[in-house]
Amino acid sequence: MPRAVKKRVTVQEGGLIEIRAPELPAGTIAKVIVVPEAKLEERKALARELSALFKETQSLPQSKVITEQEIAEEIAAYRT
């Protein structure tokens, strides 16, 4: 028996949600959690914000590329 079943559904009139899971035997007790998806424009806005955050984070001095030599020196300094 599967550990989890993930379905994508459309809520019908009156808030009705119908899920068909033929892989589950009749009589199986299951918990159902409904997580509404964000609308397309909300997802696009979030993606733009995340992209801007990544660019800002990557421009910070802390995110500069360090060499293998610098890593080795830092490890050696820590050990002493």
mmCIF file of C-alpha atoms in Angstrom:
data_model
loop_
_atom_site.group_PDB
_atom_site.id
_atom_site.type_symbol
_atom_site.label_atom_id
_atom_site.label_comp_id
_atom_site.label_asym_id
_atom_site.label_seq_id
_atom_site.Cartn_x
_atom_site.Cartn_y
_atom_site.Cartn_z
ATOM 1 C CA MET A 1 0.000 0.000 0.000
ATOM 2 C CA PRO A 2 1.381 3.477 -0.828
ATOM 3 C CA ARG A 3 2.542 5.644 2.090
ATOM 4 C CA ALA A 4 1.063 8.800 0.561
ATOM 5 C CA VAL A 5 -1.178 9.758 -2.328
ATOM 6 C CA LYS A 6 -0.867 13.206 -3.853
ATOM 7 C CA LYS A 7 -3.716 14.477 -6.006
ATOM 8 C CA ARG A 8 -4.376 17.808 -7.649
ATOM 9 C CA VAL A 9 -8.066 18.711 -7.666
ATOM 10 C CA THR A 10 -10.332 21.612 -8.494
ATOM 11 C CA VAL A 11 -12.757 22.713 -5.814
ATOM 12 C CA GLN A 12 -16.296 22.462 -7.118
ATOM 13 C CA GLU A 13 -19.398 24.528 -6.305
ATOM 14 C CA GLY A 14 -20.171 24.616 -2.621
ATOM 15 C CA GLY A 15 -16.569 23.777 -1.719
ATOM 16 C CA LEU A 16 -16.928 20.157 -2.797
ATOM 17 C CA ILE A 17 -13.646 18.282 -3.264
ATOM 18 C CA GLU A 18 -13.676 14.809 -4.794
ATOM 19 C CA ILE A 19 -10.637 12.548 -4.642
ATOM 20 C CA ARG A 20 -10.367 9.199 -6.390
ATOM 21 C CA ALA A 21 -7.538 6.906 -5.313
ATOM 22 C CA PRO A 22 -8.035 3.436 -6.778
ATOM 23 C CA GLU A 23 -4.652 2.439 -5.359
ATOM 24 C CA LEU A 24 -6.172 2.534 -1.858
ATOM 25 C CA PRO A 25 -8.290 -0.431 -0.804
ATOM 26 C CA ALA A 26 -11.892 0.149 0.277
ATOM 27 C CA GLY A 27 -12.122 0.717 4.024
ATOM 28 C CA THR A 28 -8.704 2.362 4.295
ATOM 29 C CA ILE A 29 -8.738 5.234 6.786
ATOM 30 C CA ALA A 30 -6.788 8.253 5.556
ATOM 31 C CA LYS A 31 -6.134 11.847 6.572
ATOM 32 C CA VAL A 32 -6.756 14.508 3.947
ATOM 33 C CA ILE A 33 -5.015 17.881 4.103
ATOM 34 C CA VAL A 34 -6.090 20.554 1.626
ATOM 35 C CA VAL A 35 -3.474 23.136 0.659
ATOM 36 C CA PRO A 36 -4.768 25.726 -1.806
ATOM 37 C CA GLU A 37 -2.283 26.692 -4.522
ATOM 38 C CA ALA A 38 -1.269 30.297 -4.951
ATOM 39 C CA LYS A 39 -2.602 32.011 -8.053
ATOM 40 C CA LEU A 40 -0.287 32.333 -11.043
ATOM 41 C CA GLU A 41 0.342 36.052 -10.507
ATOM 42 C CA GLU A 42 1.173 35.462 -6.833
ATOM 43 C CA ARG A 43 3.658 32.734 -7.802
ATOM 44 C CA LYS A 44 5.247 34.991 -10.429
ATOM 45 C CA ALA A 45 5.588 37.837 -7.917
ATOM 46 C CA LEU A 46 7.162 35.499 -5.376
ATOM 47 C CA ALA A 47 9.591 34.197 -8.017
ATOM 48 C CA ARG A 48 10.627 37.791 -8.873
ATOM 49 C CA GLU A 49 11.175 38.598 -5.180
ATOM 50 C CA LEU A 50 13.215 35.443 -4.683
ATOM 51 C CA SER A 51 15.318 36.161 -7.758
ATOM 52 C CA ALA A 52 16.030 39.690 -6.503
ATOM 53 C CA LEU A 53 16.987 38.293 -3.091
ATOM 54 C CA PHE A 54 19.396 35.807 -4.694
ATOM 55 C CA LYS A 55 21.043 38.565 -6.725
ATOM 56 C CA GLU A 56 21.390 40.756 -3.629
ATOM 57 C CA THR A 57 22.786 37.891 -1.558
ATOM 58 C CA GLN A 58 25.273 36.897 -4.246
ATOM 59 C CA SER A 59 26.581 40.471 -4.416
ATOM 60 C CA LEU A 60 27.486 40.500 -0.709
ATOM 61 C CA PRO A 61 31.213 40.325 0.074
ATOM 62 C CA GLN A 62 30.651 37.173 2.157
ATOM 63 C CA SER A 63 29.577 35.245 -0.929
ATOM 64 C CA LYS A 64 32.793 35.793 -2.875
ATOM 65 C CA VAL A 65 34.458 32.718 -4.281
ATOM 66 C CA ILE A 66 37.277 31.425 -2.137
ATOM 67 C CA THR A 67 40.148 29.272 -3.284
ATOM 68 C CA GLU A 68 41.178 25.826 -2.061
ATOM 69 C CA GLN A 69 44.290 27.490 -0.606
ATOM 70 C CA GLU A 70 42.171 29.931 1.431
ATOM 71 C CA ILE A 71 40.049 27.059 2.722
ATOM 72 C CA ALA A 72 43.164 25.110 3.735
ATOM 73 C CA GLU A 73 44.593 28.176 5.495
ATOM 74 C CA GLU A 74 41.348 28.747 7.379
ATOM 75 C CA ILE A 75 41.253 25.094 8.494
ATOM 76 C CA ALA A 76 44.891 25.249 9.600
ATOM 77 C CA ALA A 77 44.256 28.466 11.539
ATOM 78 C CA TYR A 78 41.233 26.903 13.256
ATOM 79 C CA ARG A 79 43.213 23.823 14.266
ATOM 80 C CA THR A 80 46.024 25.853 15.870
#
